[in-house]
PDB file of C-alpha atoms and ligand atoms in Angstrom:
ATOM      1  CA  MET A   5      -3.217  -6.666 -14.471  1.00 98.00           C
ATOM      2  CA  LYS A   6       0.512  -5.973 -14.122  1.00 98.00           C
ATOM      3  CA  ILE A   7       1.517  -4.843 -10.646  1.00 98.00           C
ATOM      4  CA  GLY A   8       4.921  -3.525  -9.586  1.00 98.00           C
ATOM      5  CA  ILE A   9       5.937  -4.070  -5.978  1.00 98.00           C
ATOM      6  CA  ILE A  10       8.522  -1.724  -4.469  1.00 99.00           C
ATOM      7  CA  GLY A  11       9.772  -3.300  -1.250  1.00 98.00           C
ATOM      8  CA  SER A  12       9.165  -7.020  -0.842  1.00 98.00           C
ATOM      9  CA  GLY A  13       9.101  -7.445   2.932  1.00 98.00           C
ATOM     10  CA  ASN A  14       6.074  -8.059   5.145  1.00 98.00           C
ATOM     11  CA  ILE A  15       3.546  -5.981   3.224  1.00 98.00           C
ATOM     12  CA  GLY A  16       5.084  -6.214  -0.260  1.00 98.00           C
ATOM     13  CA  ALA A  17       5.474 -10.008  -0.269  1.00 98.00           C
ATOM     14  CA  THR A  18       2.064 -10.601   1.342  1.00 98.00           C
ATOM     15  CA  SER A  19       0.349  -8.354  -1.214  1.00 98.00           C
ATOM     16  CA  ALA A  20       2.236 -10.037  -4.059  1.00 98.00           C
ATOM     17  CA  ARG A  21       0.967 -13.470  -2.960  1.00 98.00           C
ATOM     18  CA  LEU A  22      -2.615 -12.188  -2.812  1.00 98.00           C
ATOM     19  CA  PHE A  23      -2.389 -10.438  -6.184  1.00 99.00           C
ATOM     20  CA  VAL A  24      -0.975 -13.554  -7.862  1.00 98.00           C
ATOM     21  CA  ARG A  25      -3.690 -15.694  -6.266  1.00 98.00           C
ATOM     22  CA  ALA A  26      -6.224 -13.268  -7.793  1.00 98.00           C
ATOM     23  CA  GLY A  27      -4.689 -13.824 -11.250  1.00 98.00           C
ATOM     24  CA  HIS A  28      -2.396 -10.802 -11.566  1.00 98.00           C
ATOM     25  CA  GLU A  29       1.229 -10.638 -12.625  1.00 98.00           C
ATOM     26  CA  VAL A  30       3.763  -9.046 -10.265  1.00 98.00           C
ATOM     27  CA  ALA A  31       7.282  -7.632 -10.528  1.00 98.00           C
ATOM     28  CA  LEU A  32       8.971  -7.566  -7.126  1.00 98.00           C
ATOM     29  CA  SER A  33      11.843  -5.327  -6.094  1.00 98.00           C
ATOM     30  CA  ASN A  34      13.854  -4.440  -3.016  1.00 98.00           C
ATOM     31  CA  SER A  35      16.873  -2.308  -2.161  1.00 98.00           C
ATOM     32  CA  ARG A  36      19.209  -4.901  -3.745  1.00 97.00           C
ATOM     33  CA  GLY A  37      17.989  -5.019  -7.363  1.00 97.00           C
ATOM     34  CA  GLY A  38      15.741  -7.975  -6.553  1.00 96.00           C
ATOM     35  CA  GLU A  39      18.490 -10.121  -5.034  1.00 97.00           C
ATOM     36  CA  GLY A  40      17.334 -12.333  -2.161  1.00 98.00           C
ATOM     37  CA  LEU A  41      13.792 -12.807  -3.494  1.00 98.00           C
ATOM     38  CA  GLU A  42      14.504 -16.177  -5.139  1.00 98.00           C
ATOM     39  CA  GLU A  43      12.344 -18.250  -2.748  1.00 98.00           C
ATOM     40  CA  LEU A  44       9.362 -15.959  -3.104  1.00 98.00           C
ATOM     41  CA  ILE A  45       9.705 -15.950  -6.883  1.00 98.00           C
ATOM     42  CA  ALA A  46       9.937 -19.761  -6.918  1.00 98.00           C
ATOM     43  CA  GLU A  47       6.703 -19.856  -4.922  1.00 98.00           C
ATOM     44  CA  LEU A  48       4.868 -17.457  -7.254  1.00 98.00           C
ATOM     45  CA  ARG A  49       6.318 -18.421 -10.642  1.00 96.00           C
ATOM     46  CA  PRO A  50       5.329 -17.970 -13.471  1.00 97.00           C
ATOM     47  CA  LYS A  51       3.243 -14.967 -12.375  1.00 98.00           C
ATOM     48  CA  ALA A  52       6.141 -13.213 -10.610  1.00 98.00           C
ATOM     49  CA  HIS A  53       9.673 -12.055 -11.286  1.00 98.00           C
ATOM     50  CA  ALA A  54      12.257 -10.060  -9.369  1.00 98.00           C
ATOM     51  CA  THR A  55      13.777  -6.918 -10.791  1.00 98.00           C
ATOM     52  CA  THR A  56      15.059  -3.426 -10.017  1.00 98.00           C
ATOM     53  CA  ILE A  57      12.908  -0.671  -8.541  1.00 98.00           C
ATOM     54  CA  GLU A  58      12.950   1.220 -11.856  1.00 98.00           C
ATOM     55  CA  ASP A  59      11.788  -1.819 -13.835  1.00 98.00           C
ATOM     56  CA  ALA A  60       9.135  -2.821 -11.282  1.00 98.00           C
ATOM     57  CA  ALA A  61       7.688   0.706 -11.451  1.00 98.00           C
ATOM     58  CA  ARG A  62       7.743   0.696 -15.244  1.00 98.00           C
ATOM     59  CA  PHE A  63       6.164  -2.798 -15.344  1.00 98.00           C
ATOM     60  CA  GLY A  64       3.188  -1.978 -13.143  1.00 98.00           C
ATOM     61  CA  GLU A  65      -0.098  -0.470 -14.215  1.00 98.00           C
ATOM     62  CA  VAL A  66      -0.451  -0.295 -10.448  1.00 98.00           C
ATOM     63  CA  VAL A  67       2.675   0.124  -8.302  1.00 98.00           C
ATOM     64  CA  LEU A  68       2.583  -0.744  -4.595  1.00 99.00           C
ATOM     65  CA  VAL A  69       5.184   1.079  -2.502  1.00 99.00           C
ATOM     66  CA  ALA A  70       6.001  -0.926   0.641  1.00 99.00           C
ATOM     67  CA  ILE A  71       9.349   0.346   1.889  1.00 98.00           C
ATOM     68  CA  PRO A  72      10.129   1.946   5.256  1.00 98.00           C
ATOM     69  CA  PHE A  73       8.635   5.435   4.830  1.00 98.00           C
ATOM     70  CA  GLY A  74      11.875   7.250   5.691  1.00 98.00           C
ATOM     71  CA  LYS A  75      13.529   5.902   2.536  1.00 98.00           C
ATOM     72  CA  PHE A  76      11.012   7.446   0.112  1.00 98.00           C
ATOM     73  CA  ARG A  77      13.422  10.027  -1.296  1.00 98.00           C
ATOM     74  CA  THR A  78      15.610   7.227  -2.689  1.00 98.00           C
ATOM     75  CA  LEU A  79      12.822   6.221  -5.118  1.00 98.00           C
ATOM     76  CA  PRO A  80      13.473   7.211  -8.763  1.00 97.00           C
ATOM     77  CA  ALA A  81      10.398   9.374  -9.499  1.00 96.00           C
ATOM     78  CA  GLU A  82      10.584   9.126 -13.286  1.00 94.00           C
ATOM     79  CA  GLY A  83       9.290   5.537 -13.585  1.00 94.00           C
ATOM     80  CA  PHE A  84       6.208   6.263 -11.468  1.00 98.00           C
ATOM     81  CA  LYS A  85       4.780   9.020 -13.676  1.00 97.00           C
ATOM     82  CA  GLY A  86       1.155   8.352 -14.658  1.00 97.00           C
ATOM     83  CA  LYS A  87       1.022   5.167 -12.582  1.00 98.00           C
ATOM     84  CA  VAL A  88      -1.588   4.355  -9.966  1.00 98.00           C
ATOM     85  CA  VAL A  89       0.665   4.168  -6.906  1.00 99.00           C
ATOM     86  CA  VAL A  90      -0.484   2.587  -3.648  1.00 99.00           C
ATOM     87  CA  ASP A  91       1.304   4.089  -0.666  1.00 99.00           C
ATOM     88  CA  THR A  92       1.294   1.537   2.157  1.00 98.00           C
ATOM     89  CA  GLY A  93       3.744   3.549   4.259  1.00 98.00           C
ATOM     90  CA  ASN A  94       3.471   4.764   7.826  1.00 98.00           C
ATOM     91  CA  TYR A  95       5.665   7.316   9.550  1.00 98.00           C
ATOM     92  CA  TYR A  96       7.426   5.907  12.594  1.00 98.00           C
ATOM     93  CA  PRO A  97      10.074   8.430  13.753  1.00 98.00           C
ATOM     94  CA  GLN A  98      11.942   5.764  15.768  1.00 98.00           C
ATOM     95  CA  ARG A  99      12.482   3.835  12.512  1.00 98.00           C
ATOM     96  CA  ASP A 100      12.365   6.598   9.898  1.00 98.00           C
ATOM     97  CA  GLY A 101      14.107   9.476  11.690  1.00 98.00           C
ATOM     98  CA  ASN A 102      12.325  12.754  12.410  1.00 98.00           C
ATOM     99  CA  PHE A 103      10.610  14.765   9.660  1.00 98.00           C
ATOM    100  CA  ALA A 104       9.849  18.236  11.094  1.00 98.00           C
ATOM    101  CA  GLU A 105       6.922  18.836   8.713  1.00 98.00           C
ATOM    102  CA  LEU A 106       5.255  15.653   9.980  1.00 98.00           C
ATOM    103  CA  ASP A 107       6.073  16.237  13.645  1.00 98.00           C
ATOM    104  CA  ASN A 108       4.388  19.661  13.469  1.00 97.00           C
ATOM    105  CA  ASP A 109       1.475  18.172  11.479  1.00 95.00           C
ATOM    106  CA  GLU A 110       1.949  20.534   8.531  1.00 96.00           C
ATOM    107  CA  THR A 111       1.566  17.672   6.076  1.00 98.00           C
ATOM    108  CA  THR A 112       1.377  13.881   5.939  1.00 98.00           C
ATOM    109  CA  SER A 113       3.734  11.099   4.922  1.00 98.00           C
ATOM    110  CA  SER A 114       1.595  10.323   1.850  1.00 98.00           C
ATOM    111  CA  GLU A 115       1.650  13.929   0.671  1.00 98.00           C
ATOM    112  CA  LEU A 116       5.442  13.937   0.975  1.00 98.00           C
ATOM    113  CA  LEU A 117       5.587  10.780  -1.128  1.00 98.00           C
ATOM    114  CA  ALA A 118       3.114  12.248  -3.661  1.00 98.00           C
ATOM    115  CA  THR A 119       5.265  15.383  -3.970  1.00 98.00           C
ATOM    116  CA  HIS A 120       8.373  13.264  -4.487  1.00 98.00           C
ATOM    117  CA  LEU A 121       6.659  11.004  -7.064  1.00 98.00           C
ATOM    118  CA  LYS A 122       5.382  13.949  -9.096  1.00 97.00           C
ATOM    119  CA  GLY A 123       2.895  12.809 -11.758  1.00 97.00           C
ATOM    120  CA  ALA A 124       1.972   9.575  -9.966  1.00 98.00           C
ATOM    121  CA  ARG A 125      -1.703   8.937  -9.166  1.00 98.00           C
ATOM    122  CA  LEU A 126      -1.213   8.241  -5.500  1.00 98.00           C
ATOM    123  CA  VAL A 127      -3.657   6.352  -3.304  1.00 98.00           C
ATOM    124  CA  LYS A 128      -2.915   5.761   0.367  1.00 98.00           C
ATOM    125  CA  GLY A 129      -3.945   2.208   1.184  1.00 98.00           C
ATOM    126  CA  PHE A 130      -3.092  -1.053   2.961  1.00 98.00           C
ATOM    127  CA  ASN A 131      -1.353   0.989   5.672  1.00 98.00           C
ATOM    128  CA  THR A 132      -3.757   0.259   8.541  1.00 98.00           C
ATOM    129  CA  ILE A 133      -3.735  -3.539   8.257  1.00 98.00           C
ATOM    130  CA  TRP A 134      -1.094  -5.747   9.902  1.00 98.00           C
ATOM    131  CA  PHE A 135       0.501  -7.970   7.260  1.00 98.00           C
ATOM    132  CA  GLU A 136      -0.523 -11.197   9.027  1.00 98.00           C
ATOM    133  CA  HIS A 137      -4.146 -10.062   8.931  1.00 98.00           C
ATOM    134  CA  LEU A 138      -3.701  -9.110   5.285  1.00 98.00           C
ATOM    135  CA  ALA A 139      -2.426 -12.636   4.630  1.00 98.00           C
ATOM    136  CA  THR A 140      -5.316 -14.384   6.386  1.00 98.00           C
ATOM    137  CA  GLN A 141      -8.441 -12.225   6.647  1.00 98.00           C
ATOM    138  CA  GLY A 142      -9.478 -11.772   3.026  1.00 98.00           C
ATOM    139  CA  ASP A 143     -12.584 -13.714   1.994  1.00 98.00           C
ATOM    140  CA  THR A 144     -14.060 -13.272  -1.466  1.00 98.00           C
ATOM    141  CA  LYS A 145     -17.118 -15.316  -0.478  1.00 98.00           C
ATOM    142  CA  LEU A 146     -18.339 -12.750   2.051  1.00 98.00           C
ATOM    143  CA  PRO A 147     -20.634  -9.897   1.040  1.00 98.00           C
ATOM    144  CA  LEU A 148     -18.698  -6.631   0.860  1.00 96.00           C
ATOM    145  CA  GLU A 149     -20.161  -5.068   4.017  1.00 95.00           C
ATOM    146  CA  GLU A 150     -19.042  -8.063   6.099  1.00 97.00           C
ATOM    147  CA  ARG A 151     -15.490  -8.155   4.790  1.00 98.00           C
ATOM    148  CA  ARG A 152     -12.522  -6.682   6.650  1.00 98.00           C
ATOM    149  CA  ALA A 153     -12.040  -3.061   5.614  1.00 98.00           C
ATOM    150  CA  ILE A 154      -8.933  -1.763   3.873  1.00 98.00           C
ATOM    151  CA  PHE A 155      -8.898   2.026   3.902  1.00 98.00           C
ATOM    152  CA  ILE A 156      -8.012   4.172   0.916  1.00 98.00           C
ATOM    153  CA  ALA A 157      -7.540   7.921   0.494  1.00 98.00           C
ATOM    154  CA  GLY A 158      -6.518   9.992  -2.501  1.00 98.00           C
ATOM    155  CA  ASP A 159      -7.285  12.878  -4.823  1.00 98.00           C
ATOM    156  CA  ASP A 160      -7.722  10.837  -8.027  1.00 98.00           C
ATOM    157  CA  SER A 161     -11.109   9.107  -7.936  1.00 98.00           C
ATOM    158  CA  GLN A 162     -10.381   6.840 -10.918  1.00 98.00           C
ATOM    159  CA  ALA A 163      -7.142   5.685  -9.313  1.00 98.00           C
ATOM    160  CA  LYS A 164      -9.057   4.956  -6.112  1.00 98.00           C
ATOM    161  CA  GLU A 165     -11.549   2.875  -8.116  1.00 98.00           C
ATOM    162  CA  VAL A 166      -8.709   0.788  -9.563  1.00 98.00           C
ATOM    163  CA  VAL A 167      -7.288   0.170  -6.090  1.00 99.00           C
ATOM    164  CA  ALA A 168     -10.736  -0.563  -4.628  1.00 98.00           C
ATOM    165  CA  ARG A 169     -11.294  -3.237  -7.287  1.00 98.00           C
ATOM    166  CA  LEU A 170      -7.952  -4.865  -6.462  1.00 98.00           C
ATOM    167  CA  ILE A 171      -8.847  -4.834  -2.767  1.00 98.00           C
ATOM    168  CA  GLU A 172     -12.144  -6.571  -3.526  1.00 98.00           C
ATOM    169  CA  GLU A 173     -10.428  -9.162  -5.703  1.00 98.00           C
ATOM    170  CA  ILE A 174      -8.256 -10.220  -2.765  1.00 98.00           C
ATOM    171  CA  GLY A 175     -11.233 -10.607  -0.446  1.00 98.00           C
ATOM    172  CA  PHE A 176     -11.411  -7.288   1.406  1.00 98.00           C
ATOM    173  CA  ALA A 177     -13.645  -4.219   1.090  1.00 98.00           C
ATOM    174  CA  ALA A 178     -12.255  -0.782   0.272  1.00 98.00           C
ATOM    175  CA  VAL A 179     -13.462   2.010   2.539  1.00 98.00           C
ATOM    176  CA  ASP A 180     -12.748   5.498   1.203  1.00 97.00           C
ATOM    177  CA  THR A 181     -11.686   8.049   3.829  1.00 97.00           C
ATOM    178  CA  GLY A 182     -11.601  10.948   1.341  1.00 97.00           C
ATOM    179  CA  PHE A 183      -8.895  13.147  -0.154  1.00 98.00           C
ATOM    180  CA  LEU A 184      -5.243  12.569   0.600  1.00 98.00           C
ATOM    181  CA  HIS A 185      -4.745  15.550   2.911  1.00 97.00           C
ATOM    182  CA  GLU A 186      -7.820  15.052   5.112  1.00 96.00           C
ATOM    183  CA  GLY A 187      -8.689  11.398   4.507  1.00 97.00           C
ATOM    184  CA  GLY A 188      -5.094  10.227   4.695  1.00 97.00           C
ATOM    185  CA  ARG A 189      -4.873  11.679   8.196  1.00 97.00           C
ATOM    186  CA  LEU A 190      -7.809   9.481   9.288  1.00 96.00           C
ATOM    187  CA  GLN A 191      -5.830   6.319   8.591  1.00 96.00           C
ATOM    188  CA  GLN A 192      -2.446   7.189  10.088  1.00 97.00           C
ATOM    189  CA  PRO A 193      -0.898   5.412  13.116  1.00 97.00           C
ATOM    190  CA  GLY A 194      -2.839   6.146  16.292  1.00 95.00           C
ATOM    191  CA  THR A 195      -6.195   6.863  14.594  1.00 95.00           C
ATOM    192  CA  ALA A 196      -9.484   5.102  15.403  1.00 93.00           C
ATOM    193  CA  VAL A 197      -9.170   2.733  12.440  1.00 95.00           C
ATOM    194  CA  TYR A 198      -5.430   1.996  12.598  1.00 96.00           C
ATOM    195  CA  ASN A 199      -4.745  -1.728  13.026  1.00 96.00           C
ATOM    196  CA  LYS A 200      -8.367  -2.345  14.024  1.00 96.00           C
ATOM    197  CA  GLU A 201     -10.161  -5.442  12.799  1.00 97.00           C
ATOM    198  CA  LEU A 202     -13.202  -3.687  11.355  1.00 97.00           C
ATOM    199  CA  ALA A 203     -15.751  -4.985   8.886  1.00 98.00           C
ATOM    200  CA  ALA A 204     -16.583  -2.490   6.126  1.00 97.00           C
ATOM    201  CA  LYS A 205     -19.959  -1.634   7.649  1.00 94.00           C
ATOM    202  CA  GLU A 206     -18.452  -0.976  11.124  1.00 95.00           C
ATOM    203  CA  ALA A 207     -15.632   1.029   9.538  1.00 96.00           C
ATOM    204  CA  ALA A 208     -18.027   3.266   7.615  1.00 90.00           C
ATOM    205  CA  ASP A 209     -20.116   3.853  10.785  1.00 90.00           C
ATOM    206  CA  LEU A 210     -16.986   4.668  12.795  1.00 90.00           C
ATOM    207  CA  LEU A 211     -15.768   7.159  10.191  1.00 90.00           C
ATOM    208  CA  SER A 212     -19.115   8.906   9.894  1.00 86.00           C
ATOM    209  CA  ALA A 213     -19.267   9.286  13.694  1.00 82.00           C
ATOM    210  CA  ALA A 214     -15.751  10.826  13.788  1.00 73.00           C
TER     211      ALA A 214
HETATM  212  N1  NAP B   6       4.455  -4.731   8.667  1.00 83.47           N
HETATM  213  C1  NAP B   6       3.149  -4.426   8.598  1.00 83.47           C
HETATM  214  O1  NAP B   6       2.263  -5.196   9.046  1.00 83.47           O
HETATM  215  C2  NAP B   6       2.723  -3.135   7.951  1.00 83.47           C
HETATM  216  C3  NAP B   6       1.357  -2.909   7.791  1.00 83.47           C
HETATM  217  C4  NAP B   6       0.926  -1.759   7.126  1.00 83.47           C
HETATM  218  C5  NAP B   6       1.841  -0.845   6.655  1.00 83.47           C
HETATM  219  N2  NAP B   6       3.176  -1.065   6.863  1.00 83.47           N
HETATM  220  C6  NAP B   6       4.129  -0.054   6.345  1.00 83.47           C
HETATM  221  O2  NAP B   6       4.570  -0.533   5.083  1.00 83.47           O
HETATM  222  C7  NAP B   6       5.934  -0.167   4.869  1.00 83.47           C
HETATM  223  C8  NAP B   6       6.738  -1.444   4.667  1.00 83.47           C
HETATM  224  O3  NAP B   6       6.673  -2.205   5.865  1.00 83.47           O
HETATM  225  P1  NAP B   6       7.133  -3.727   5.929  1.00 83.47           P
HETATM  226  O4  NAP B   6       6.790  -4.195   7.301  1.00 83.47           O
HETATM  227  O5  NAP B   6       6.636  -4.465   4.752  1.00 83.47           O
HETATM  228  O6  NAP B   6       8.725  -3.547   5.831  1.00 83.47           O
HETATM  229  P2  NAP B   6       9.853  -4.677   5.743  1.00 83.47           P
HETATM  230  O7  NAP B   6       9.288  -6.018   6.029  1.00 83.47           O
HETATM  231  O8  NAP B   6      10.977  -4.170   6.560  1.00 83.47           O
HETATM  232  O9  NAP B   6      10.270  -4.651   4.189  1.00 83.47           O
HETATM  233  C9  NAP B   6      10.810  -3.516   3.628  1.00 83.47           C
HETATM  234  C10 NAP B   6      11.137  -3.783   2.177  1.00 83.47           C
HETATM  235  O10 NAP B   6      11.537  -2.540   1.610  1.00 83.47           O
HETATM  236  C11 NAP B   6      12.779  -2.720   0.958  1.00 83.47           C
HETATM  237  N3  NAP B   6      13.533  -1.464   0.987  1.00 83.47           N
HETATM  238  C12 NAP B   6      14.128  -0.859   2.037  1.00 83.47           C
HETATM  239  N4  NAP B   6      14.682   0.297   1.655  1.00 83.47           N
HETATM  240  C13 NAP B   6      14.427   0.418   0.336  1.00 83.47           C
HETATM  241  C14 NAP B   6      14.741   1.386  -0.634  1.00 83.47           C
HETATM  242  N5  NAP B   6      15.412   2.494  -0.320  1.00 83.47           N
HETATM  243  N6  NAP B   6      14.345   1.183  -1.906  1.00 83.47           N
HETATM  244  C15 NAP B   6      13.647   0.054  -2.242  1.00 83.47           C
HETATM  245  N7  NAP B   6      13.318  -0.904  -1.365  1.00 83.47           N
HETATM  246  C16 NAP B   6      13.707  -0.719  -0.095  1.00 83.47           C
HETATM  247  C17 NAP B   6      13.470  -3.818   1.708  1.00 83.47           C
HETATM  248  O11 NAP B   6      14.448  -4.367   0.866  1.00 83.47           O
HETATM  249  P3  NAP B   6      15.785  -5.032   1.434  1.00 83.47           P
HETATM  250  O12 NAP B   6      15.386  -6.354   1.998  1.00 83.47           O
HETATM  251  O13 NAP B   6      16.640  -5.111   0.223  1.00 83.47           O
HETATM  252  O14 NAP B   6      16.298  -4.066   2.485  1.00 83.47           O
HETATM  253  C18 NAP B   6      12.289  -4.754   1.964  1.00 83.47           C
HETATM  254  O15 NAP B   6      12.031  -5.543   0.821  1.00 83.47           O
HETATM  255  C19 NAP B   6       6.350   0.647   6.105  1.00 83.47           C
HETATM  256  O16 NAP B   6       6.176   2.010   5.871  1.00 83.47           O
HETATM  257  C20 NAP B   6       5.376   0.151   7.169  1.00 83.47           C
HETATM  258  O17 NAP B   6       5.190   1.103   8.194  1.00 83.47           O
HETATM  259  C21 NAP B   6       3.629  -2.198   7.476  1.00 83.47           C
END
């Protein structure tokens, strides 16, 4: 599968390595038209190349957005139309600046991104796992229920299936928290599952008890 990566820092670069290891092809981008990613590309060649945000979005059947949340309005929405988009972002006001509609809990960071990327098939995912755990805790040999959980939420069930399959291919288990508005809230910073090292079975039990 072709995967576009928007933001190639901790989460973007780690995901790219895992996707390439699983046999996928990635296009990596950052705020500088792909400049500065030479070492990473050398490591992942020939399954990876660096490019602009627009081209990475166009390239991907799946597009992983891994930029500081507060920058989401700089993304060119056009290229994301119809794409399965994975939103890895978390709202941290100290880093992102204050968004009144998030501070008063009217909406969520993922819904703001979905509204901005109109026409994208957005799935919130990969946002609860620290990148160093993402790099090291996947294990394709484990049965699904014993694997570390990666949470997903979204309104498009087919898009969630695509993302769940990718998660399984890199050695984790996808645990669905529901629709974007309600489910997305269950995986935000400060929730019971955020940055917790949970196996899929434990995660499902925890969510059903909530
Ligand atoms: N770190 C984690 O363990 C972790 C875990 C789960 C979720 N998250 C969330 O995932 C998101 C990314 O976090 P991170 O730790 O990976 O960040 P990071 O290491 O700081 O990397 C950010 C990347 O985004 C790029 N970027 C910044 N502004 C951009 C813009 N306007 N357009 C395109 N690219 C832009 C940066 O490019 P330049 O180098 O060119 O600036 C860089 O490649 C955040 O919302 C974070 O809260 C992080």
